[in-house]
Short mmCIF file of C-alpha atoms and ligand atoms in Angstrom, two decimals:
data_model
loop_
_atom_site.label_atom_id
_atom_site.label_comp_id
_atom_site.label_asym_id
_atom_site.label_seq_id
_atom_site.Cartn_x
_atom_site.Cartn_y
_atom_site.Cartn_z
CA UNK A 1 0.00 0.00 0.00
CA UNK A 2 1.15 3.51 -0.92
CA UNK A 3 2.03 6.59 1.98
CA UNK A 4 -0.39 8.31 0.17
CA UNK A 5 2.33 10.90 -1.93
CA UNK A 6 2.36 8.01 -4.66
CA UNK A 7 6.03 7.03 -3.30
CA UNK A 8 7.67 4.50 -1.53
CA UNK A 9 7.28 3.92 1.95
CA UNK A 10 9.98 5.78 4.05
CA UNK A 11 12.42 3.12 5.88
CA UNK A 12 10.85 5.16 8.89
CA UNK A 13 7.26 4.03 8.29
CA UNK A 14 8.69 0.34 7.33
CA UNK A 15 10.77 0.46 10.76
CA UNK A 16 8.07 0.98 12.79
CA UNK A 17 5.55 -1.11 11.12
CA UNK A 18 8.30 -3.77 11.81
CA UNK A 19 8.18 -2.57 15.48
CA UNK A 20 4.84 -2.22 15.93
CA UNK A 21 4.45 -6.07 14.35
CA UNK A 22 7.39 -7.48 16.60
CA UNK A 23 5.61 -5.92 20.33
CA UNK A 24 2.55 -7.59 18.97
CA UNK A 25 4.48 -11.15 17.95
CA UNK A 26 6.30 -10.84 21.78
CA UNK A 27 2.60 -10.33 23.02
CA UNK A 28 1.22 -13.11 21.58
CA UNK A 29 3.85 -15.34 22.20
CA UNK A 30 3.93 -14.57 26.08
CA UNK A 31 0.10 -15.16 25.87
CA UNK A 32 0.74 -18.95 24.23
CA UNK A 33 2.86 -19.34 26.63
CA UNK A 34 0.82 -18.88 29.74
CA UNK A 35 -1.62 -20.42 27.87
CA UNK A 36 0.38 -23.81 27.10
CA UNK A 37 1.55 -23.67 30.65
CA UNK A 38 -2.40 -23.61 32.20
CA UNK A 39 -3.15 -26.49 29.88
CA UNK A 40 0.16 -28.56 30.70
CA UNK A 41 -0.64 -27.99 34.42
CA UNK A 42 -4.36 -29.49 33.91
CA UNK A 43 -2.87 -32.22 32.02
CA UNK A 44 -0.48 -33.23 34.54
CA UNK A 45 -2.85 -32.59 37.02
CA UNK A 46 -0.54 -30.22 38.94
CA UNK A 47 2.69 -31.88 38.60
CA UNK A 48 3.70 -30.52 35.64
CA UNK A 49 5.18 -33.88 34.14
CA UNK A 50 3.59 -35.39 31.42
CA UNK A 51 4.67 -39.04 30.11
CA UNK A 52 6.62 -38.61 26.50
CA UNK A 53 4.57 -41.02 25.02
CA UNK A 54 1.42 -39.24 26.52
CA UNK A 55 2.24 -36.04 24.40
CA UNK A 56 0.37 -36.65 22.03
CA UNK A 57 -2.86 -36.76 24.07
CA UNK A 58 -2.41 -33.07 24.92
CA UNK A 59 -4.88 -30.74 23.31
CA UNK A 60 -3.59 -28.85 20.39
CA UNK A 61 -3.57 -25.96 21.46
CA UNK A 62 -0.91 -26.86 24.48
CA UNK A 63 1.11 -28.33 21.65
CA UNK A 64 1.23 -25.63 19.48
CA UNK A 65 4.41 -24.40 18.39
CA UNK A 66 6.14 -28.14 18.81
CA UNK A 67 8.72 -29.25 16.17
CA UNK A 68 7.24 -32.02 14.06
CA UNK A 69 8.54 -34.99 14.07
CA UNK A 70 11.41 -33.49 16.57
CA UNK A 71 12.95 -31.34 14.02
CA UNK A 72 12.61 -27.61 13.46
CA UNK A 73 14.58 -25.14 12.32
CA UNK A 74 15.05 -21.32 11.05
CA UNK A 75 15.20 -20.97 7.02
CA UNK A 76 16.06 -17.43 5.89
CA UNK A 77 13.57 -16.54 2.09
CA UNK A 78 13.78 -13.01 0.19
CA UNK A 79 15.37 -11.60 3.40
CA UNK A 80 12.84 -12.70 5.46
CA UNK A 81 13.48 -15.66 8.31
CA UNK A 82 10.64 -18.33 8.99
CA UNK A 83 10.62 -21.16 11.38
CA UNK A 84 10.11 -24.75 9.37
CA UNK A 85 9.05 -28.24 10.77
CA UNK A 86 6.55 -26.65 13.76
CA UNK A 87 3.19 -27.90 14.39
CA UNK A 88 0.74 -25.83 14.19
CA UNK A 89 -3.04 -26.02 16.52
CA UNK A 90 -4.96 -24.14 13.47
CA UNK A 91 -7.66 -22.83 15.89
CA UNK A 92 -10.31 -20.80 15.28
CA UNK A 93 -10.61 -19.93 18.71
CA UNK A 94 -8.38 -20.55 21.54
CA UNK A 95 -4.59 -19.62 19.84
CA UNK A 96 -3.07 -16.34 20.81
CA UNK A 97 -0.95 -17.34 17.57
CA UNK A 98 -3.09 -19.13 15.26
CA UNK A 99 -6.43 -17.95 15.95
CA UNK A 100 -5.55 -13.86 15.05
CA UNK A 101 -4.22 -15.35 11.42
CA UNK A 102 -7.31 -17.46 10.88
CA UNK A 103 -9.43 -14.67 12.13
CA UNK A 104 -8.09 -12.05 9.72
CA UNK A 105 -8.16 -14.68 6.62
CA UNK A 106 -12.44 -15.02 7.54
CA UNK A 107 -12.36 -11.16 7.68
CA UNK A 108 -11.48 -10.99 4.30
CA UNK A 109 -13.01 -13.71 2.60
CA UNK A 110 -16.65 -11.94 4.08
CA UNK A 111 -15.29 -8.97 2.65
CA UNK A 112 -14.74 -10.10 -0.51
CA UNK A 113 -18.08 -12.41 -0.05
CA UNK A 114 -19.79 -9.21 0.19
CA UNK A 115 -18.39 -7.01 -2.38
CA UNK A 116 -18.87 -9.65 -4.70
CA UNK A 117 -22.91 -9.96 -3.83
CA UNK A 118 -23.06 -6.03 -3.87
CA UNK A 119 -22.13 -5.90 -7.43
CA UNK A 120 -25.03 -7.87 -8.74
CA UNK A 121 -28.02 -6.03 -9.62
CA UNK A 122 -30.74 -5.21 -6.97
CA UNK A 123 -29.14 -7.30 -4.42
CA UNK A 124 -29.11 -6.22 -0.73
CA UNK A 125 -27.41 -7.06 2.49
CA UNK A 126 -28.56 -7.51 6.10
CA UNK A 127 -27.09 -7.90 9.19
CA UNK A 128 -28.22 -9.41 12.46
CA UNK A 129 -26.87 -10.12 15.61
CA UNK A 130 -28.71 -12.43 18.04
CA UNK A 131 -28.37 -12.83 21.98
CA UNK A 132 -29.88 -14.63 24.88
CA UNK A 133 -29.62 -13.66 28.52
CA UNK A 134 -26.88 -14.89 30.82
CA UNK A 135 -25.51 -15.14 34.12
CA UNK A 136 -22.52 -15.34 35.38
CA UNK A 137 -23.26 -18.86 36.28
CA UNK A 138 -24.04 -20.45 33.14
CA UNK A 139 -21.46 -22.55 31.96
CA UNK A 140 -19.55 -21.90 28.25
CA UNK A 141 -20.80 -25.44 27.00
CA UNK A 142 -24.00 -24.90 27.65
CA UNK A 143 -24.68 -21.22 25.95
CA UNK A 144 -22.89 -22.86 22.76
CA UNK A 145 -25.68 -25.47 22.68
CA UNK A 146 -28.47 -23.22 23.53
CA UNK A 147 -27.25 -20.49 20.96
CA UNK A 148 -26.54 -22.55 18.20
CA UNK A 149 -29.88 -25.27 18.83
CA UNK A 150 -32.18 -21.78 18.90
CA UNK A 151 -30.59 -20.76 15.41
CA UNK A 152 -30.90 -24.47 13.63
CA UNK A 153 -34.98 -24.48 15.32
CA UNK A 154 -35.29 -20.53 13.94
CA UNK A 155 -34.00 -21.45 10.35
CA UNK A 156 -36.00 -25.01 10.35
CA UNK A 157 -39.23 -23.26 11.49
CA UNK A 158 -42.25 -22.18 9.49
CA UNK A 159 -42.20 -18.62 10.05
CA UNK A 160 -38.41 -18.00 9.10
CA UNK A 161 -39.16 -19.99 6.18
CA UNK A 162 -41.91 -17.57 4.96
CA UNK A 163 -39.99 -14.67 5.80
CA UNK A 164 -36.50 -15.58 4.18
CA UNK A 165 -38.98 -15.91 0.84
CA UNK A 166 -40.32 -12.41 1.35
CA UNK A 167 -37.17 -11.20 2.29
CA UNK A 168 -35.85 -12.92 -0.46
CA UNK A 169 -32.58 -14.38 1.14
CA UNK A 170 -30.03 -16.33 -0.82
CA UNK A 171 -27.35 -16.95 1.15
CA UNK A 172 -25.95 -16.41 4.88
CA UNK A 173 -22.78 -15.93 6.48
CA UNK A 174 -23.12 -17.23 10.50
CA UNK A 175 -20.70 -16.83 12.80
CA UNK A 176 -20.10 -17.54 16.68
CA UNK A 177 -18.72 -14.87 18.63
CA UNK A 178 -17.63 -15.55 22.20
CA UNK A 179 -16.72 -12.94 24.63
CA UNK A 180 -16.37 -13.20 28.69
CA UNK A 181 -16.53 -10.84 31.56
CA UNK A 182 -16.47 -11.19 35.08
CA UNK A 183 -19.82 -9.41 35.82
CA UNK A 184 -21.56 -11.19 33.19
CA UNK A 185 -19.84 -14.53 32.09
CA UNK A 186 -19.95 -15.80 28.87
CA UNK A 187 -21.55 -14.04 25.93
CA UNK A 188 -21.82 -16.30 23.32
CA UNK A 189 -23.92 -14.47 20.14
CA UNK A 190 -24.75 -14.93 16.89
CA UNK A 191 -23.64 -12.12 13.93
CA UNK A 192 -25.36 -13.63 10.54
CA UNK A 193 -25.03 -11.50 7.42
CA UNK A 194 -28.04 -12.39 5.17
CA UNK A 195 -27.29 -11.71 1.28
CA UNK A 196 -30.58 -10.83 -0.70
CA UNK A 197 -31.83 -10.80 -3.81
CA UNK A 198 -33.76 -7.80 -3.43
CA UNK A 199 -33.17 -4.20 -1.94
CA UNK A 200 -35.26 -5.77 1.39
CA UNK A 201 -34.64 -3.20 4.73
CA UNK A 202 -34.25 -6.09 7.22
CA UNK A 203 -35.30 -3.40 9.86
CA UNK A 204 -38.60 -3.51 8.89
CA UNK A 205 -38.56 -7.23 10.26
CA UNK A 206 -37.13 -6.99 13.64
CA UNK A 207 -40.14 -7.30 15.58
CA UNK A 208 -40.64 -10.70 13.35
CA UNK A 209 -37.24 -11.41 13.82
CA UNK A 210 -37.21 -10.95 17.89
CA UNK A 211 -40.30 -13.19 17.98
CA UNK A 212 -39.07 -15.90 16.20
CA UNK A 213 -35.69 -15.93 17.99
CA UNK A 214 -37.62 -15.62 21.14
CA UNK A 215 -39.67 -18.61 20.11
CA UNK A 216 -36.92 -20.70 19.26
CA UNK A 217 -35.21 -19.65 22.17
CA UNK A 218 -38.05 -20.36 24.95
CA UNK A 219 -38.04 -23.66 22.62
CA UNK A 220 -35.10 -24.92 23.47
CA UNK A 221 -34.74 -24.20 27.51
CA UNK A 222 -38.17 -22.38 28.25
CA UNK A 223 -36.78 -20.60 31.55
CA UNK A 224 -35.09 -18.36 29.24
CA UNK A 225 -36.68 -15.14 27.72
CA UNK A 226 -35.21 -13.29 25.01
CA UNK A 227 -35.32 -9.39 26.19
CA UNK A 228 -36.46 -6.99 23.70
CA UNK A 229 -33.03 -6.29 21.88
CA UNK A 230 -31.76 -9.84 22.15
CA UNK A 231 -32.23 -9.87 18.11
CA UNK A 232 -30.58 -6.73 16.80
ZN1 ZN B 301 -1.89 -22.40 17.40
#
């Protein structure tokens, strides 16, 4: 990308790009490392020894990082060094490593997903997010269930059916966001980005849309009630 004059970056901009990238890569890799060291502890169960040839039974995430196959080593391309032969955990959600690459990749591939449905003719886009009400108490497990069973009984159901034919929905993007805090636990929520064939304002549907979340909702654990913006 250009500084904007039409000429190259100054080796002042690249420097501290190069900075700015390095205090993130020491970040992250501190983070992986507490990280591997919580998961080591559970797997030991305290004792912080785990049997070589139980290694492998470690979650991937713990074991992230680890030469393959016992060799690794630093290979120097274009100017640029890169570490060969290490394994990799590849997830989507629990990596301070992995997880930021894999996130950034999706980023763009909805980005592109959605320039590419803007160009067509008389297409629209809509965007909803979709919460339930939590406690503190409620375990992680159990608001992944309860989120993602509400959305699969909301798009099986009658009523979404009929309305994704007004609407005139093609195709969705759905993904699971996760977030935590101490007062409130864990916020586990829906953002789904609805691609349409029509110019549709999906605002003139929330009040469908909250009912029919709240329905499938109540469905599957009927002590819990949507509130009024739990479908934004
Ligand atoms: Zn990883």
């Amino acid at each position: 990308m250009g500084n904007g004059t039409g000429g190259a970056r100054s080796a002042y901009d690249r420097r501290r790009d190069s900075d700015a990238l390095r205090g993130w890569r020491e970040r992250q890799y501190a983070r992986q490392a507490r990280s591997q060291a919580w998961l080591l502890d559970r797997a030991s169960r305290g004792t912080g020894r785990v049997a070589y040839d139980r290694l492998g039974e470690l979650p991937r995430t713990a074991r992230c990082g680890w030469p393959l196959g016992g060799i690794a080593g630093i290979r120097v391309r274009g100017g640029r060094a890169f570490v060969t032969g290490a394994e990799h955990c590849a997830s989507p959600w629990s990596c301070p490593l992995c997880t930021p690459v894999i996130r950034a990749q999706r980023a763009r591939d909805v980005r592109q997903a959605i320039e590419y449905w803007r160009a067509g003719a008389g297409h629209g886009i809509g965007f909803l997010t979709l919460t339930i009400p939590h406690t503190p108490h409620d375990p992680l497990r159990a608001m992944i269930d309860l989120v993602s069973g509400a959305w699969s009984r909301m798009r099986g159901g009658q009523a979404w059916r009929a309305w994704a034919r007004h609407a005139g929905i093609m195709h969705y993007i759905r993904s699971m966001e996760i977030t935590w805090s101490p007062t409130g636990g864990w916020h586990c929520h829906l953002h789904v980005l609805l691609l349409l064939d029509r110019d549709f304002d999906p605002d003139r549907m929330r009040g469908d849309i909250h009912a029919m979340w709240a329905t499938a909702v109540r469905t599957v654990d009927p002590d819990r009630r949507p509130r009024r913006n739990d479908a934004a």
